[in-house]
mmCIF file of C-alpha atoms in Angstrom:
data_model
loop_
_atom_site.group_PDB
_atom_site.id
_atom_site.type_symbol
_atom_site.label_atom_id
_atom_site.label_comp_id
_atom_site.label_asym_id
_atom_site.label_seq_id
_atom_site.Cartn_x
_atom_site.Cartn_y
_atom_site.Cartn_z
ATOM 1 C CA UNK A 1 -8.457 -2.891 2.943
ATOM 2 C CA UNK A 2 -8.199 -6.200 0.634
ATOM 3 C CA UNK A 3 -6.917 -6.437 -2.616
ATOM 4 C CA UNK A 4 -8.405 -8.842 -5.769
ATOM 5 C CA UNK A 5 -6.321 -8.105 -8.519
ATOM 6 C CA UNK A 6 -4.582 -5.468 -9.819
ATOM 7 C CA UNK A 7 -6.810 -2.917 -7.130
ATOM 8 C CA UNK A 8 -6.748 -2.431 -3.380
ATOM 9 C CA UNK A 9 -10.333 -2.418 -2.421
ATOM 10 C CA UNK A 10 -12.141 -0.692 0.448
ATOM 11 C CA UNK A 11 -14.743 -2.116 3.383
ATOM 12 C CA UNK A 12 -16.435 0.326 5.162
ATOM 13 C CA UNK A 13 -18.724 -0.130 7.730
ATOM 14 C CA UNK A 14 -19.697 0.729 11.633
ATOM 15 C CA UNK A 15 -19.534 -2.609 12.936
ATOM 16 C CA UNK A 16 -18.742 -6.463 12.260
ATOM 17 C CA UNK A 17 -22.361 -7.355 12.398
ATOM 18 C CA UNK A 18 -23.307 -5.160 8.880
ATOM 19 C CA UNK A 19 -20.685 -7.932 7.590
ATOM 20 C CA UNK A 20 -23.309 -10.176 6.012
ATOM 21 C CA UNK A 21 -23.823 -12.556 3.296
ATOM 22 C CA UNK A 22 -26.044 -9.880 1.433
ATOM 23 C CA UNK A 23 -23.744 -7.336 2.167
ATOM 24 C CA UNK A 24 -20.646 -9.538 0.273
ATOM 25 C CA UNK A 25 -22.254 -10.162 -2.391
ATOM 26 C CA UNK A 26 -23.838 -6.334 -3.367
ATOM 27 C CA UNK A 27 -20.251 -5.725 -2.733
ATOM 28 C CA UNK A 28 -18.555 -8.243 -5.166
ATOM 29 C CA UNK A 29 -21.749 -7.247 -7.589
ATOM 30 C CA UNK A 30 -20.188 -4.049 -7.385
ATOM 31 C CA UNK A 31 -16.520 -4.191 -6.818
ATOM 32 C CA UNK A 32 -15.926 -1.200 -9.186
ATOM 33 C CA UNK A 33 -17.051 0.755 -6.561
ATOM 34 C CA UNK A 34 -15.013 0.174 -4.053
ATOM 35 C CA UNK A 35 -11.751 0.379 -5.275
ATOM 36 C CA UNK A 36 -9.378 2.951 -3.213
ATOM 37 C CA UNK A 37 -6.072 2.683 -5.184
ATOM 38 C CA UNK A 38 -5.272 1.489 -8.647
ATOM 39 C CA UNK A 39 -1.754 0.746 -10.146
ATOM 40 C CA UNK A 40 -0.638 3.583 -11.768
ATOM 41 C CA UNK A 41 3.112 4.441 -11.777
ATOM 42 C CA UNK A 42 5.710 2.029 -13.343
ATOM 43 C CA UNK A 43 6.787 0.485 -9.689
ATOM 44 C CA UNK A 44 3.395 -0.419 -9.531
ATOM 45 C CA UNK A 45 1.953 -1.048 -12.879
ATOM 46 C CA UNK A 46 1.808 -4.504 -13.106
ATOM 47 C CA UNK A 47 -0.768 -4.940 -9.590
ATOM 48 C CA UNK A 48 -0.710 -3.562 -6.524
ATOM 49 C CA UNK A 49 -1.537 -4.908 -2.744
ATOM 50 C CA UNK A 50 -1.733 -4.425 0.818
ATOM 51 C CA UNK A 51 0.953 -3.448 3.764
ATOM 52 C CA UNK A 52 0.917 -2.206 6.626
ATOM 53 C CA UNK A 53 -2.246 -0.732 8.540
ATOM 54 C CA UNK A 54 -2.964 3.052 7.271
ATOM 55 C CA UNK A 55 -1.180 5.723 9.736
ATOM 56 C CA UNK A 56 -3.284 8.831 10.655
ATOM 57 C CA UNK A 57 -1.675 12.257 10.503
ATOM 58 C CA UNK A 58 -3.126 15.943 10.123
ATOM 59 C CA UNK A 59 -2.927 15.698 5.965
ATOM 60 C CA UNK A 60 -4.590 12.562 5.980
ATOM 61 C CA UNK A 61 -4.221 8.529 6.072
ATOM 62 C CA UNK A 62 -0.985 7.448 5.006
ATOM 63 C CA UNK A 63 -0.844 4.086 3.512
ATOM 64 C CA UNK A 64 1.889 2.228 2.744
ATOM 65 C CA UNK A 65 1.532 -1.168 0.084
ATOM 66 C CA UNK A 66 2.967 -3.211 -2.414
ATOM 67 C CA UNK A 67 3.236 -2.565 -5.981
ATOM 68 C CA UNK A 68 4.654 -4.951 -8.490
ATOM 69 C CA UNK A 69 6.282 -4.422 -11.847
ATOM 70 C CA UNK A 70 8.179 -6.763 -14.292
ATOM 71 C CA UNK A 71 11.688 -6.693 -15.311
ATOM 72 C CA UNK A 72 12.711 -9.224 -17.746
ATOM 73 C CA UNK A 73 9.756 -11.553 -17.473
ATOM 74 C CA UNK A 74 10.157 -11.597 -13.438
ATOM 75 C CA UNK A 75 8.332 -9.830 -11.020
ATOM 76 C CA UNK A 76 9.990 -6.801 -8.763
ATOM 77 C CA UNK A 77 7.842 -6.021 -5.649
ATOM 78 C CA UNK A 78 8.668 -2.323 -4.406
ATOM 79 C CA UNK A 79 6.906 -0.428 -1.110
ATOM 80 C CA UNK A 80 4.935 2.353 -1.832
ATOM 81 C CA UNK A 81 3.199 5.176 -0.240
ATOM 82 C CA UNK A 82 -0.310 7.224 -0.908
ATOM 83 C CA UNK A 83 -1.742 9.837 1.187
ATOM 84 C CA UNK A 84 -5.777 9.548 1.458
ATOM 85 C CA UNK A 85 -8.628 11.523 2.572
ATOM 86 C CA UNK A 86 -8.968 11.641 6.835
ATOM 87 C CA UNK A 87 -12.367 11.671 6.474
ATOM 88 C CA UNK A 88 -13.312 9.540 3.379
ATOM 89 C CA UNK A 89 -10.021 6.975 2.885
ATOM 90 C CA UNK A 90 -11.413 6.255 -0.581
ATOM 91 C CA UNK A 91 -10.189 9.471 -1.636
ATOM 92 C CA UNK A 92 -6.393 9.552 -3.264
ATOM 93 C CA UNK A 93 -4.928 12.817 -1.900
ATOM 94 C CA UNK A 94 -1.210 11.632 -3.252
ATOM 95 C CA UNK A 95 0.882 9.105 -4.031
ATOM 96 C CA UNK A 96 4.416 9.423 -4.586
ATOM 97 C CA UNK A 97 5.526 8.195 -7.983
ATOM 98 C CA UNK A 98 8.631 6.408 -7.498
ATOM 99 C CA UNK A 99 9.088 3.580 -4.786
ATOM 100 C CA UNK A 100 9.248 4.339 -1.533
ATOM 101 C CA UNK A 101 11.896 1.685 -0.957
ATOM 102 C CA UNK A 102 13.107 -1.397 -3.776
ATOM 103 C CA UNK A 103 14.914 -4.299 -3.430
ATOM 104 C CA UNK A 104 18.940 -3.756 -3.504
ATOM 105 C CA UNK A 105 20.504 -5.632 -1.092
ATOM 106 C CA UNK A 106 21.590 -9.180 -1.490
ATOM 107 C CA UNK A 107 19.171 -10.269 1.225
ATOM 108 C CA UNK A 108 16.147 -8.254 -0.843
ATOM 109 C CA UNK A 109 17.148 -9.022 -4.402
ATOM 110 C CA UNK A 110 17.670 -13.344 -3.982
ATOM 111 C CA UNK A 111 15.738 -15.771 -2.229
ATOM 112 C CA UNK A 112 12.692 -17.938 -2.252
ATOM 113 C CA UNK A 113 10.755 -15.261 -4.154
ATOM 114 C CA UNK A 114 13.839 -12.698 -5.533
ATOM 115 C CA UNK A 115 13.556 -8.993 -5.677
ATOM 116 C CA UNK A 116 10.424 -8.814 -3.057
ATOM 117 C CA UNK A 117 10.216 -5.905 -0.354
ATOM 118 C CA UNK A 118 6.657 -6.240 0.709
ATOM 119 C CA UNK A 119 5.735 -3.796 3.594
ATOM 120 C CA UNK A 120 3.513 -5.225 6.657
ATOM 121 C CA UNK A 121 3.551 -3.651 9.480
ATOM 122 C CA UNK A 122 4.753 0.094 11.350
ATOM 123 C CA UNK A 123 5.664 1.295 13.952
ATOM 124 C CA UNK A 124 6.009 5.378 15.021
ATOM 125 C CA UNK A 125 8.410 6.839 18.004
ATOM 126 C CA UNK A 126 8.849 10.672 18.012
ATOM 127 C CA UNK A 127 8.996 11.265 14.594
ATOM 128 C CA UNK A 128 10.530 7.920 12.984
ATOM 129 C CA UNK A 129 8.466 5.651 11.448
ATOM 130 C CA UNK A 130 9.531 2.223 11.029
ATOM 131 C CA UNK A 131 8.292 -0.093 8.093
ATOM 132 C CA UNK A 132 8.643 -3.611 8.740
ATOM 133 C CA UNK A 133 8.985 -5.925 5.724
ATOM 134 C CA UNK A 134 9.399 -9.291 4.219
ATOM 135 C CA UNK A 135 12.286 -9.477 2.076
ATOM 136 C CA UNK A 136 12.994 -11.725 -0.901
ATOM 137 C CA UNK A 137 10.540 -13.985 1.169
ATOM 138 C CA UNK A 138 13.324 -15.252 3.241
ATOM 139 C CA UNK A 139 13.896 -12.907 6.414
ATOM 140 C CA UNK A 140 12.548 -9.711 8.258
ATOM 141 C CA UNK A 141 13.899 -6.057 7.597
ATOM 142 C CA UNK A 142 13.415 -2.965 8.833
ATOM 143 C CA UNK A 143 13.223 0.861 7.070
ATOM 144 C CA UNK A 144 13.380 3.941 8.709
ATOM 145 C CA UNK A 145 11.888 7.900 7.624
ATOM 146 C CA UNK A 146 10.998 10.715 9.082
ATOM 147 C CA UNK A 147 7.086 10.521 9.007
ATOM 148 C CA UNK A 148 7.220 14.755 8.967
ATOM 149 C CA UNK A 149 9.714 14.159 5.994
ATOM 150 C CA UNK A 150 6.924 11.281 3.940
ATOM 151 C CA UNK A 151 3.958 14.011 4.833
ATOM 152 C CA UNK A 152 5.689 16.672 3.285
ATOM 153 C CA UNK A 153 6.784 14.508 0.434
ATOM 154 C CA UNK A 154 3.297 13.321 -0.136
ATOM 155 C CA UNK A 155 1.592 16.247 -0.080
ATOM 156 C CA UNK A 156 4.242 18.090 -2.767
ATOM 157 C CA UNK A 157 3.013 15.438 -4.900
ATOM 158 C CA UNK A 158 -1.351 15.873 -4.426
ATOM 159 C CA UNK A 159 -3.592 15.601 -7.170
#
């Protein structure tokens, strides 16, 4: 997953070696194509990005990524979830529309980049997952969920 603006884009491929010069530029000829999400709720409307590494579960890949809106002329980075296909992660299953987390904290909402939780990294025990995250560009934070709790939450909201 890579994201040009406002998309997250998809490579897919068996190995490194199919990486190719020819191969980057069909797919940059044809970027359209690989798009796997696009902003679409108002956390997320103004561009969306990256996170942490999809998690596999039996409903499908979760992903969790960035989306950005504006408030006042500044920009408001939020975590957000999606649910995609197991076996074709190109396919949006869900996505839930409201943040999964926003900035409110003192340490999230004023920094060197204000109002910024941007998600990059997770880690599972049992059944809590934690999502690791900058925050207002200036430290390191931790969330905690139930990952049974964000599956069932995901999948009440499928296309």
């Amino acid at each position: 997953m890579h994201r040009i603006l406002p998309e997250i884009q998809l490579v897919m491929t068996e190995t490194l070696a199919e990486l190719t010069k020819e191969y980057w530029h069909n797919y940059f000829l044809h970027i359209e194509d690989h798009v796997m999400l696009s902003p679409k709720h108002k956390h997320e409307i103004s561009y969306i990005g990256g996170g942490a590494p999809p998690i596999e579960t039996d409903e499908g890949w979760i992903v969790i990524y960035h989306g950005v809106h504006d408030v006042n002329h500044k920009h408001v980075y939020t975590a957000c979830a999606a649910l995609m296909d197991i076996d074709n992660p190109a396919i949006e299953l869900a996505r839930l529309p409201y943040p999964l987390f926003q900035p409110d904290t003192d340490w999230e909402l004023v920094g060197v980049v204000n109002n910024v939780v941007f998600p990059t990294g997770t880690a599972l025990f049992d059944d809590t997952l934690y999502v690791y995250y900058g925050a207002a560009d200036k430290c390191i934070a931790c969330a905690s969920m139930s990952l049974k709790e964000l599956t069932k939450e995901l999948v009440a909201h499928k296309k």
